[in-house]
Coordinates of C-alpha atoms in Angstrom, one line a residue:
Chain A
M112 CA 22.5 17.6 33.9
K113 CA 19.2 17.7 34.8
N114 CA 18.0 14.2 36.1
S115 CA 14.5 14.3 36.0
V116 CA 11.5 15.0 32.8
K117 CA 7.9 14.7 32.8
V118 CA 6.2 13.6 29.6
F119 CA 2.6 13.1 28.2
S120 CA 2.3 10.1 25.7
P121 CA -0.4 10.3 23.5
G122 CA -3.0 7.4 22.5
T123 CA -2.6 5.4 19.0
V124 CA -4.9 4.1 16.2
S125 CA -2.9 1.0 14.9
N126 CA -3.9 -0.7 12.1
V127 CA -5.9 2.1 10.6
G128 CA -7.8 -0.3 8.3
S129 CA -6.5 -2.0 5.4
G130 CA -2.9 -0.8 7.3
Y131 CA -2.9 -3.6 9.5
D132 CA 0.3 -3.6 12.0
I133 CA 1.6 -1.3 9.4
M134 CA -0.2 2.2 9.6
G135 CA -1.4 4.2 13.0
F136 CA -1.7 7.6 13.7
A137 CA -1.3 9.7 17.2
F138 CA -4.8 11.6 18.5
D139 CA -5.6 14.1 21.3
G140 CA -7.0 13.4 24.2
P141 CA -5.7 10.0 26.4
G142 CA -2.1 9.4 27.0
D143 CA 0.3 8.5 29.7
I144 CA 1.7 10.6 32.1
L145 CA 5.3 9.8 33.0
E146 CA 8.5 11.3 35.6
I147 CA 11.2 9.4 34.1
I148 CA 14.4 10.3 36.8
I149 CA 17.9 9.2 35.3
D150 CA 20.5 7.6 38.1
R151 CA 23.7 5.6 38.8
S152 CA 22.2 2.4 40.3
G153 CA 22.0 0.3 37.6
E154 CA 18.6 -0.5 38.6
I155 CA 15.3 0.2 36.8
I156 CA 12.3 0.9 39.4
I157 CA 8.6 1.3 38.5
E158 CA 6.2 3.2 40.7
N159 CA 2.6 3.5 39.5
R160 CA 0.7 5.8 40.8
S161 CA -2.0 5.9 38.2
D162 CA -5.5 4.0 38.7
S163 CA -4.8 1.4 36.2
D164 CA -3.8 -2.0 37.8
I165 CA -0.2 -3.1 36.3
P166 CA 2.5 -4.1 37.1
C167 CA 5.9 -2.5 38.4
D168 CA 8.0 -5.6 37.7
E169 CA 10.0 -7.0 34.5
N170 CA 6.6 -7.3 33.2
N171 CA 5.7 -3.9 33.3
V172 CA 7.0 -3.3 29.5
I173 CA 8.9 0.0 30.2
H174 CA 11.9 -2.6 32.0
P175 CA 12.5 -4.2 28.2
A176 CA 11.9 -0.6 26.5
L177 CA 14.6 0.9 29.1
R178 CA 16.8 -1.8 29.4
A179 CA 17.2 -1.3 26.1
L180 CA 17.9 1.9 25.8
L181 CA 20.2 2.9 28.7
S182 CA 22.4 -0.2 27.9
Q183 CA 23.7 0.8 25.1
A184 CA 24.3 4.0 26.5
D185 CA 26.3 3.4 29.6
K186 CA 25.2 0.3 31.9
E187 CA 25.9 2.3 34.8
Y188 CA 22.5 4.1 34.0
G189 CA 20.0 3.4 35.8
A190 CA 16.1 5.1 36.3
R191 CA 12.8 5.2 38.2
V192 CA 9.7 6.0 36.6
I193 CA 6.4 6.9 37.9
I194 CA 3.5 6.4 36.5
H195 CA 1.1 9.6 37.3
R196 CA -1.4 8.8 34.5
K197 CA -2.2 5.5 32.6
I198 CA -4.2 4.7 29.4
S199 CA -6.6 1.9 30.4
P200 CA -4.4 -1.5 29.7
G201 CA -5.8 -3.6 26.7
S202 CA -8.0 -0.8 25.2
G203 CA -6.7 -0.6 21.6
I204 CA -5.3 2.5 21.8
G205 CA -1.5 1.5 22.0
S206 CA -1.6 1.8 26.1
S207 CA 1.8 -0.4 25.9
A208 CA 3.3 1.9 23.4
A209 CA 2.5 5.0 25.0
S210 CA 4.7 3.5 28.4
S211 CA 7.2 2.5 26.2
A212 CA 7.6 5.5 24.4
G213 CA 7.3 7.8 26.8
A214 CA 10.0 5.9 28.3
V215 CA 12.2 6.0 26.2
F216 CA 11.1 9.7 24.7
G217 CA 12.0 10.7 28.7
A218 CA 15.4 9.0 29.5
N219 CA 16.6 10.3 25.9
A220 CA 15.9 14.2 26.6
L221 CA 17.5 13.8 29.7
L222 CA 20.9 11.8 28.3
G223 CA 21.4 14.5 25.7
M224 CA 18.9 13.0 23.1
P225 CA 21.6 11.0 22.1
F226 CA 19.5 8.5 20.0
N227 CA 16.7 9.0 17.0
D228 CA 13.6 8.5 16.2
L229 CA 13.8 4.9 14.5
E230 CA 16.5 4.3 17.6
L231 CA 14.1 4.9 20.0
I232 CA 10.9 3.2 18.1
D233 CA 13.6 0.7 18.2
F234 CA 14.2 0.5 21.9
A235 CA 10.4 0.5 22.6
L236 CA 10.0 -2.2 20.8
Q237 CA 11.0 -4.3 22.9
G238 CA 7.8 -3.3 25.3
E239 CA 5.6 -4.1 22.2
K240 CA 7.7 -7.5 22.5
L241 CA 6.8 -8.3 25.7
V242 CA 3.1 -7.9 25.4
S243 CA 2.0 -9.1 21.9
G244 CA 4.7 -11.9 21.7
Q245 CA 5.8 -9.8 18.5
A246 CA 7.5 -6.3 18.5
H247 CA 4.7 -4.1 16.5
A248 CA 5.7 -0.8 15.6
D249 CA 2.5 0.2 14.3
N250 CA 1.7 2.4 17.1
V251 CA 5.0 3.1 19.1
A252 CA 5.8 4.5 15.2
P253 CA 3.0 7.8 15.3
C254 CA 3.6 7.6 19.7
I255 CA 7.1 9.1 19.6
M256 CA 7.1 11.1 15.8
G257 CA 3.5 11.9 16.2
G258 CA 1.3 12.2 13.1
F259 CA 0.8 8.8 10.5
T260 CA 3.0 7.0 10.0
L261 CA 3.7 4.0 7.8
V262 CA 5.9 0.8 9.1
R263 CA 7.5 -0.2 5.5
S264 CA 10.0 -2.7 7.3
Y265 CA 11.3 -4.5 10.2
K266 CA 14.9 -5.8 9.4
P267 CA 15.9 -3.3 9.1
L268 CA 13.4 -0.9 11.0
D269 CA 12.1 1.9 8.0
V270 CA 9.3 3.9 9.2
I271 CA 7.9 6.8 6.9
S272 CA 5.7 10.6 8.5
I273 CA 3.1 10.2 6.3
P274 CA 1.4 13.6 5.1
Y275 CA -2.0 13.7 6.2
P276 CA -5.3 16.1 5.4
A277 CA -5.2 19.0 8.3
D278 CA -8.6 18.7 8.3
L279 CA -8.7 15.0 9.0
Y280 CA -10.6 14.6 12.1
C281 CA -11.3 11.2 14.4
S282 CA -13.6 9.9 17.0
V283 CA -12.4 7.4 19.2
V284 CA -14.2 5.2 21.0
H285 CA -12.9 2.1 24.0
P286 CA -16.5 0.4 25.3
A287 CA -15.5 -0.9 28.6
L288 CA -14.4 -4.0 28.2
Q289 CA -10.6 -5.5 28.2
L290 CA -9.0 -7.5 25.5
K291 CA -5.8 -8.8 25.8
T292 CA -3.3 -8.2 22.8
S293 CA -2.1 -11.6 22.6
E294 CA -5.2 -13.3 22.8
S295 CA -6.9 -10.8 20.0
R296 CA -3.8 -11.4 17.6
S297 CA -4.3 -15.3 17.5
L298 CA -7.6 -15.0 16.5
V299 CA -6.1 -13.5 12.5
K300 CA -5.4 -16.7 10.3
S301 CA -1.4 -17.6 9.9
S302 CA -2.2 -16.9 6.0
V303 CA -4.4 -15.7 3.7
A304 CA -5.4 -16.4 0.1
T305 CA -3.0 -14.1 -2.4
S306 CA -6.2 -12.9 -4.0
T307 CA -6.7 -11.2 -0.6
A308 CA -3.5 -10.1 0.1
V309 CA -3.7 -8.2 -3.1
Q310 CA -6.3 -6.8 -2.3
Q311 CA -5.3 -5.5 1.5
T312 CA -2.3 -4.0 -0.3
G313 CA -4.6 -2.6 -2.6
N314 CA -6.5 -1.0 -0.5
A315 CA -3.9 0.3 1.9
S316 CA -2.0 2.1 -1.1
A317 CA -4.5 3.7 -2.0
L318 CA -4.8 5.1 1.5
I319 CA -1.9 6.6 1.9
A320 CA -2.1 8.1 -1.9
G321 CA -5.5 9.4 -0.1
L322 CA -3.6 11.0 2.4
I323 CA -0.8 12.4 1.1
L324 CA -3.3 14.0 -2.2
N325 CA -6.0 14.5 0.5
D326 CA -8.6 12.8 -1.1
K327 CA -10.8 12.1 1.0
K328 CA -13.5 10.2 -0.4
L329 CA -10.4 7.9 -1.0
I330 CA -9.5 7.5 2.4
A331 CA -13.3 7.1 2.8
R332 CA -13.1 4.1 0.4
S333 CA -9.6 2.1 1.3
V334 CA -10.3 1.9 5.1
V335 CA -11.7 -1.6 4.3
D336 CA -9.8 -4.5 6.5
L337 CA -10.3 -7.9 5.2
I338 CA -7.2 -9.7 7.6
A339 CA -8.4 -8.5 10.8
E340 CA -11.2 -7.1 11.1
P341 CA -13.8 -10.1 10.1
A342 CA -11.2 -12.4 12.8
R343 CA -11.9 -9.5 15.1
K344 CA -15.0 -8.0 14.9
H345 CA -17.4 -10.3 17.3
L346 CA -14.9 -9.5 20.0
I347 CA -16.7 -6.0 20.2
P348 CA -19.7 -6.3 21.4
Y349 CA -22.4 -5.1 18.8
Y350 CA -19.6 -3.9 16.1
D351 CA -21.6 -4.0 13.1
E352 CA -24.1 -1.9 15.0
I353 CA -22.3 1.0 16.3
K354 CA -19.7 0.7 13.2
A355 CA -23.6 1.6 11.1
A356 CA -24.2 4.3 13.6
A357 CA -21.3 6.6 12.9
I358 CA -21.8 5.7 9.0
S359 CA -25.5 7.2 9.8
K360 CA -23.4 10.4 10.9
G361 CA -21.0 10.7 8.5
A362 CA -18.3 9.0 9.2
L363 CA -16.3 8.9 6.3
A364 CA -14.7 5.1 7.1
F365 CA -14.6 2.8 10.7
N366 CA -12.7 0.5 11.8
I367 CA -10.9 -0.7 14.9
S368 CA -8.6 0.7 16.6
G369 CA -5.3 -1.6 16.9
S370 CA -6.1 -5.4 18.1
G371 CA -9.4 -3.7 19.7
P372 CA -12.1 -3.2 21.8
S373 CA -11.8 0.6 20.8
V374 CA -13.1 1.6 17.7
F375 CA -12.1 4.8 15.4
A376 CA -14.1 6.4 13.2
F377 CA -12.5 9.1 10.5
T378 CA -14.6 12.3 9.3
D379 CA -14.1 16.1 8.2
S380 CA -14.9 18.2 10.9
Q381 CA -14.1 18.3 14.8
E382 CA -17.8 18.8 15.5
K383 CA -18.6 15.6 13.5
A384 CA -16.3 13.5 15.2
E385 CA -17.7 14.7 18.1
N386 CA -21.0 13.9 17.5
I387 CA -20.1 10.6 15.6
S388 CA -18.7 9.7 19.1
E389 CA -21.3 10.4 21.6
H390 CA -23.7 8.2 18.6
I391 CA -21.3 5.4 19.0
S392 CA -20.8 5.9 23.0
G393 CA -25.0 6.3 23.3
T394 CA -25.8 3.2 21.3
L395 CA -23.0 1.2 23.5
L396 CA -24.8 2.6 26.7
L397 CA -28.5 1.0 25.1
K398 CA -27.0 -2.1 25.2
G399 CA -25.7 -1.8 28.3
I400 CA -22.6 -1.1 27.8
K401 CA -20.4 2.2 29.7
S402 CA -17.5 3.7 27.3
M403 CA -15.1 6.4 26.8
R404 CA -15.1 8.7 23.9
Y405 CA -12.8 10.9 22.0
A406 CA -12.8 13.6 18.7
S407 CA -9.7 15.3 17.7
A408 CA -8.0 15.4 14.9
I409 CA -5.0 13.4 13.3
S410 CA -2.1 14.7 16.3
G411 CA 0.8 16.3 14.6
K412 CA 2.6 16.1 18.2
G413 CA 3.8 12.9 19.6
V414 CA 5.3 12.1 23.3
R415 CA 6.3 15.4 24.7
I416 CA 8.2 16.8 27.9
I417 CA 5.2 18.8 30.1
Chain B
M79 CA -18.9 11.0 -37.8
K80 CA -15.6 10.0 -39.2
N81 CA -16.3 6.7 -39.1
S82 CA -11.9 5.5 -39.1
V83 CA -9.1 6.1 -36.2
K84 CA -5.4 5.0 -36.0
V85 CA -4.6 5.3 -32.7
F86 CA -0.7 4.4 -30.5
S87 CA -1.5 1.7 -27.6
P88 CA 1.8 1.9 -25.4
G89 CA 3.7 -0.6 -23.8
T90 CA 3.3 -0.7 -19.8
V91 CA 5.0 -2.1 -17.3
S92 CA 2.5 -4.0 -15.0
N93 CA 3.3 -4.9 -10.9
V94 CA 5.9 -3.0 -10.4
G95 CA 6.9 -4.6 -7.6
S96 CA 5.2 -4.6 -4.5
G97 CA 2.3 -3.8 -6.6
Y98 CA 1.1 -7.4 -7.8
D99 CA -1.4 -7.1 -9.6
I100 CA -2.8 -3.6 -8.5
M101 CA 0.1 -1.4 -10.5
G102 CA 1.6 -0.2 -13.4
F103 CA 3.2 2.5 -15.6
A104 CA 3.2 3.5 -19.3
F105 CA 6.7 4.2 -20.8
D106 CA 7.7 5.1 -24.1
G107 CA 8.7 3.3 -26.9
P108 CA 7.1 0.0 -27.8
G109 CA 3.3 -0.1 -28.6
D110 CA 0.6 -1.3 -31.0
I111 CA -1.4 0.8 -34.3
L112 CA -4.0 -0.1 -35.1
E113 CA -6.5 1.4 -37.6
I114 CA -10.4 0.7 -35.7
I115 CA -13.4 1.4 -38.0
I116 CA -17.0 1.3 -36.9
D117 CA -19.7 0.4 -39.1
R118 CA -22.9 -1.1 -39.1
S119 CA -22.4 -4.5 -39.9
G120 CA -22.8 -6.1 -36.3
E121 CA -19.6 -8.2 -37.2
I122 CA -16.3 -7.6 -35.1
I123 CA -13.4 -8.5 -38.0
I124 CA -9.8 -8.1 -37.1
E125 CA -7.0 -8.0 -39.8
N126 CA -3.2 -8.8 -38.7
R127 CA -0.5 -6.1 -41.0
S128 CA 1.7 -6.7 -38.5
D129 CA 4.9 -8.7 -38.3
S130 CA 3.3 -10.7 -34.8
D131 CA 1.9 -14.4 -35.5
I132 CA -1.7 -14.0 -33.6
P133 CA -4.8 -14.9 -34.0
C134 CA -7.6 -12.7 -36.2
D135 CA -10.2 -14.9 -34.3
E136 CA -12.1 -14.7 -31.5
N137 CA -8.8 -15.7 -29.2
N138 CA -7.4 -11.9 -30.0
V139 CA -7.9 -10.1 -27.0
I140 CA -9.6 -7.8 -29.3
H141 CA -12.6 -9.4 -29.9
P142 CA -14.3 -9.4 -26.4
A143 CA -13.0 -5.9 -25.7
L144 CA -14.7 -4.3 -28.9
R145 CA -18.2 -6.8 -28.1
A146 CA -18.3 -5.3 -24.7
L147 CA -18.0 -1.8 -26.0
L148 CA -20.3 -2.4 -28.7
S149 CA -23.1 -4.1 -27.4
Q150 CA -23.2 -1.4 -24.8
A151 CA -23.2 1.6 -27.5
D152 CA -25.9 0.2 -30.1
K153 CA -25.8 -3.4 -30.7
E154 CA -26.2 -2.9 -34.5
Y155 CA -22.3 -2.0 -34.8
G156 CA -20.0 -3.4 -36.0
A157 CA -16.2 -2.9 -36.7
R158 CA -13.0 -3.4 -38.3
V159 CA -9.7 -3.8 -36.8
I160 CA -6.4 -3.9 -38.4
I161 CA -3.2 -4.5 -36.7
H162 CA -0.7 -2.5 -38.7
R163 CA 2.1 -2.5 -35.3
K164 CA 1.8 -4.8 -32.3
I165 CA 3.7 -5.6 -29.2
S166 CA 5.5 -9.0 -29.4
P167 CA 2.2 -11.6 -27.3
G168 CA 3.7 -12.6 -24.1
S169 CA 6.9 -10.1 -23.7
G170 CA 5.6 -8.9 -20.3
I171 CA 4.9 -5.6 -21.3
G172 CA 1.4 -5.3 -21.8
S173 CA 0.9 -7.0 -25.7
S174 CA -2.6 -7.6 -24.8
A175 CA -3.3 -5.0 -22.9
A176 CA -2.3 -2.5 -25.4
S177 CA -4.5 -3.6 -28.3
S178 CA -7.5 -4.0 -25.8
A179 CA -6.8 -0.9 -25.1
G180 CA -6.1 0.6 -28.3
A181 CA -9.5 -1.1 -29.9
V182 CA -11.9 0.4 -27.0
F183 CA -10.5 3.2 -26.9
G184 CA -10.5 4.2 -30.7
A185 CA -14.0 3.0 -31.0
N186 CA -15.2 5.3 -28.0
A187 CA -13.4 8.4 -30.0
L188 CA -15.3 7.2 -33.0
L189 CA -18.2 7.2 -31.5
G190 CA -17.6 10.7 -29.6
M191 CA -16.2 9.5 -26.7
P192 CA -19.9 8.1 -24.8
F193 CA -17.7 6.2 -22.3
N194 CA -15.3 7.3 -19.7
D195 CA -11.9 5.9 -19.1
L196 CA -13.1 2.9 -16.3
E197 CA -15.5 1.9 -18.4
L198 CA -13.3 2.3 -21.2
I199 CA -10.8 0.1 -18.7
D200 CA -13.8 -2.2 -18.0
F201 CA -14.2 -3.3 -21.2
A202 CA -11.0 -3.8 -22.0
L203 CA -10.8 -6.0 -19.1
Q204 CA -12.7 -8.7 -21.3
G205 CA -9.9 -9.2 -23.3
E206 CA -7.3 -9.8 -20.1
K207 CA -9.5 -12.4 -19.2
L208 CA -9.1 -14.0 -22.4
V209 CA -5.7 -14.5 -22.2
S210 CA -5.0 -14.6 -18.0
G211 CA -7.9 -16.3 -17.0
Q212 CA -9.2 -13.5 -14.7
A213 CA -9.5 -10.2 -15.6
H214 CA -6.7 -7.7 -14.1
A215 CA -6.1 -4.4 -15.2
D216 CA -2.7 -3.5 -14.0
N217 CA -2.2 -3.4 -17.5
V218 CA -4.7 -1.9 -19.2
A219 CA -5.3 0.9 -16.4
P220 CA -1.7 3.1 -17.4
C221 CA -2.2 2.0 -20.8
I222 CA -5.6 4.0 -21.6
M223 CA -4.8 6.3 -18.4
G224 CA -1.0 7.1 -18.9
G225 CA 1.2 7.5 -16.6
F226 CA 1.6 5.1 -13.2
T227 CA -2.1 3.6 -12.1
L228 CA -3.5 1.9 -9.0
V229 CA -6.2 -0.3 -9.0
R230 CA -7.6 -0.1 -5.1
S231 CA -10.5 -2.7 -6.1
Y232 CA -12.2 -4.3 -8.8
K233 CA -15.7 -4.8 -7.2
P234 CA -16.6 -2.0 -7.7
L235 CA -13.6 -1.2 -10.3
D236 CA -11.8 1.9 -8.8
V237 CA -8.6 2.9 -10.2
I238 CA -6.4 5.9 -8.6
S239 CA -4.0 7.6 -10.8
I240 CA -1.1 8.2 -8.7
P241 CA 1.4 11.4 -9.2
Y242 CA 5.1 10.2 -9.9
P243 CA 8.5 12.0 -10.4
A244 CA 8.6 13.9 -13.8
D245 CA 12.3 12.8 -13.4
L246 CA 12.0 8.8 -12.5
Y247 CA 12.9 7.1 -15.6
C248 CA 12.8 3.5 -16.6
S249 CA 14.7 0.4 -18.7
V250 CA 12.6 -2.1 -19.8
V251 CA 14.5 -5.0 -21.2
H252 CA 12.6 -7.4 -23.0
P253 CA 15.0 -10.8 -23.6
A254 CA 14.0 -12.8 -26.9
L255 CA 11.6 -15.5 -25.0
Q256 CA 8.3 -15.8 -24.7
L257 CA 5.8 -16.7 -21.5
K258 CA 2.8 -17.2 -21.7
T259 CA 0.5 -15.1 -18.8
S260 CA -1.4 -18.5 -17.7
E261 CA 1.7 -20.2 -17.0
S262 CA 3.4 -17.6 -15.4
R263 CA 0.5 -16.6 -13.4
S264 CA 0.1 -20.3 -12.4
L265 CA 3.2 -20.3 -10.5
V266 CA 2.3 -18.0 -8.1
K267 CA 0.6 -19.8 -5.0
S268 CA -3.1 -19.1 -4.1
S269 CA -1.9 -18.5 -0.2
V270 CA 0.8 -16.5 1.5
A271 CA 1.8 -16.4 4.9
T272 CA 0.1 -13.5 6.3
S273 CA 3.2 -11.9 7.5
T274 CA 4.3 -11.8 4.0
A275 CA 0.8 -10.5 2.8
V276 CA 1.3 -7.5 6.0
Q277 CA 5.0 -6.8 4.5
Q278 CA 3.6 -6.9 0.6
T279 CA 1.1 -3.9 2.0
G280 CA 3.8 -2.1 3.9
N281 CA 6.4 -1.3 0.4
A282 CA 3.6 -1.4 -1.4
S283 CA 2.3 1.7 0.2
A284 CA 5.3 2.7 1.0
L285 CA 6.1 2.9 -2.8
I286 CA 3.1 5.4 -3.4
A287 CA 4.1 7.6 -0.7
G288 CA 7.7 7.2 -1.8
L289 CA 6.3 8.3 -5.8
I290 CA 3.3 11.1 -5.2
L291 CA 6.5 12.1 -3.0
N292 CA 9.4 12.4 -4.9
D293 CA 11.8 10.4 -2.2
K294 CA 14.1 8.1 -5.4
K295 CA 15.4 6.5 -1.7
L296 CA 12.3 5.4 -0.9
I297 CA 10.9 4.4 -3.8
A298 CA 14.5 2.0 -4.6
R299 CA 13.7 0.5 -0.8
S300 CA 10.3 -0.2 -2.2
V301 CA 10.5 -1.7 -4.6
V302 CA 10.4 -5.3 -3.2
D303 CA 8.0 -8.1 -4.5
L304 CA 7.4 -10.8 -1.9
I305 CA 4.9 -12.7 -4.0
A306 CA 5.3 -13.4 -7.6
E307 CA 9.1 -12.6 -7.9
P308 CA 10.6 -15.5 -6.1
A309 CA 8.1 -17.7 -8.0
R310 CA 8.7 -16.7 -11.3
K311 CA 12.5 -15.9 -11.6
H312 CA 13.7 -18.6 -12.5
L313 CA 11.5 -18.3 -15.3
I314 CA 14.0 -15.6 -16.8
P315 CA 17.2 -16.5 -17.6
Y316 CA 20.2 -15.6 -15.2
Y317 CA 18.0 -13.1 -13.4
D318 CA 19.8 -12.5 -10.0
E319 CA 23.2 -11.5 -12.8
I320 CA 21.0 -9.3 -15.1
K321 CA 19.3 -8.2 -11.6
A322 CA 23.0 -7.1 -10.0
A323 CA 24.5 -5.5 -13.4
A324 CA 21.5 -3.3 -12.9
I325 CA 22.0 -2.1 -9.7
S326 CA 25.9 -1.8 -10.8
K327 CA 25.0 0.8 -13.2
G328 CA 23.1 2.6 -10.7
A329 CA 19.4 1.3 -11.1
L330 CA 17.4 2.3 -8.0
A331 CA 15.3 -0.5 -8.1
F332 CA 15.0 -3.7 -10.3
N333 CA 12.2 -6.6 -10.9
I334 CA 10.1 -8.5 -13.5
S335 CA 7.9 -6.4 -15.6
G336 CA 4.6 -7.9 -15.6
S337 CA 4.6 -11.9 -15.3
G338 CA 7.9 -11.7 -17.2
P339 CA 10.1 -12.4 -19.5
S340 CA 10.4 -8.6 -19.7
V341 CA 12.4 -7.2 -16.9
F342 CA 12.5 -3.2 -16.0
A343 CA 14.9 -1.3 -13.5
F344 CA 13.7 2.5 -12.0
T345 CA 16.7 5.3 -12.6
D346 CA 16.9 9.4 -12.2
S347 CA 18.3 10.3 -15.8
Q348 CA 17.2 9.0 -19.5
E349 CA 21.3 8.7 -19.5
K350 CA 21.8 6.2 -16.9
A351 CA 18.2 4.6 -17.9
E352 CA 20.3 3.9 -21.9
N353 CA 23.2 2.8 -19.7
I354 CA 21.4 0.2 -17.5
S355 CA 19.2 -1.1 -20.9
E356 CA 22.1 -1.5 -22.4
H357 CA 24.4 -3.8 -19.9
I358 CA 21.3 -6.2 -19.1
S359 CA 20.7 -6.4 -22.7
G360 CA 24.8 -7.1 -23.1
T361 CA 25.0 -9.5 -20.0
L362 CA 21.8 -11.3 -21.8
L363 CA 24.3 -11.5 -24.8
L364 CA 27.1 -12.3 -23.8
K365 CA 25.0 -15.8 -22.5
G366 CA 23.9 -15.8 -26.3
I367 CA 20.0 -14.2 -25.5
K368 CA 18.9 -11.5 -27.6
S369 CA 16.9 -9.0 -27.0
M370 CA 14.7 -5.9 -27.3
R371 CA 15.8 -2.4 -25.2
Y372 CA 14.1 0.3 -24.1
A373 CA 14.8 3.2 -22.4
S374 CA 12.5 6.3 -20.9
A375 CA 10.4 8.1 -18.1
I376 CA 7.5 6.9 -17.3
S377 CA 5.4 8.0 -20.0
G378 CA 2.3 10.4 -19.3
K379 CA 0.5 9.1 -22.5
G380 CA -1.4 6.1 -23.0
V381 CA -3.3 5.3 -25.9
R382 CA -3.5 8.1 -28.1
I383 CA -4.9 9.0 -31.9
I384 CA -2.2 9.2 -34.2

């Protein structure tokens, strides 16, 4: 049995406007690169060789995720994980999901694939629980399955792969500031007006229809978030301005990526996606805020061996 | 110009479980039969030749609906509407929607089709407002457009035709009791936990995916209503028992039709749909409750000239 594997685990955009806490997609660009080694030590050791300042002890999401998987496989198993590259924590593009998904995916490959995607998502969720207090699969699911995913239910866990237009492109911009997922979550109210819930349901359902039916105008109309965006957007500097900047360059839709501060836009060509990313970054830079920017199609590939 | 037309306006199931206030579909069976005559009287006169005891004055939904249409067309227009057959009011299968949709559809046909489906829905909504205090399009939309519809938004009005499996059948049973939509509405709380809204959004989005992707197992898992069903089901006698009866006969899903007391089930053959309808009706009859029952595919045909 091979006992070492290297994986690339992609960045993901979750929430996607109306799909608050249930939708997400993978995109090309940023990602974790992890090396996973399975041994018989019974212990999990994490070594950080990336630029990011992250904990290597039990506060790293890899710990609970791998522990959940290994304890189901065989309690004698241990693992060493070397983090070669890391998506910046607190970026809003699924940094913690990339780590936990990457680790369980790699371990599963080394053990001869005993677990399916849904089980891997369930293990990785133990990592998400550590970060946000609650287990949310909206980044973990697309990270493991690739493409665009919908979490229908947690009990039992039910994740659906949603077909999407091949020419649906996204711009993702990560302003150089860090938001803690748990803090960003606490801004969202614990209850909403039923009429608001109904509108959110309408937009989310319509977004799914737009994706499957390849109706980009419908996608554009449906990326509307009445729950998280109004509560969180003030955390992102010049949010309304960069949203307007993106739309002015042909973005079909624009919203917060995950719990921010990253933002994303949908558009219909790679060229426009690059222009929109550049324009958002440029608008931020004029305000003195640096950013990382990405432009790609929605990526059908999730975490993979490299 | 022809000045008289007769229309059949079908019954519709709205809410459809997770699609509370936004989804609905047309089915074959019950319907209004209306005769519409356009004249230059400037007045609207309604004549009831049906079995149902319904008002013919301004408290009939046809009044505000037709008034809205005629005043946009030409203020001099008037109309006479003869109600030949009427879905029982307070049945939960879109009785008021059938009347208002039928009337505006007929008038539009006589006037040379100046208005599109969306405009007709908007006119018919004036009738719905009269009944339920609020304008809800989840019955009116499938009644006018046929098939399965999703109301994404009211401002502006945005209704999407959702493709559905050709072999998706429904059983609809109307227990012989009457519920006022406005009373049934008042039972639904004005706010919900955000976590409940998120679950409802997940189920509704998954239902749309299941319909378009022809995934009946997904449809079955997704007809789950956390908002209206818990608040309303006690209005329907023996609800849990008839739900169990339907599932035991092969129903994929079961829920309240509209605001009740009618109930509906989905299944995958006409034969099963008939068995399920019969079994629900039989279960109710054993309790001393008579009912009307229907079984059909989701109907692609909405209101039509006969």
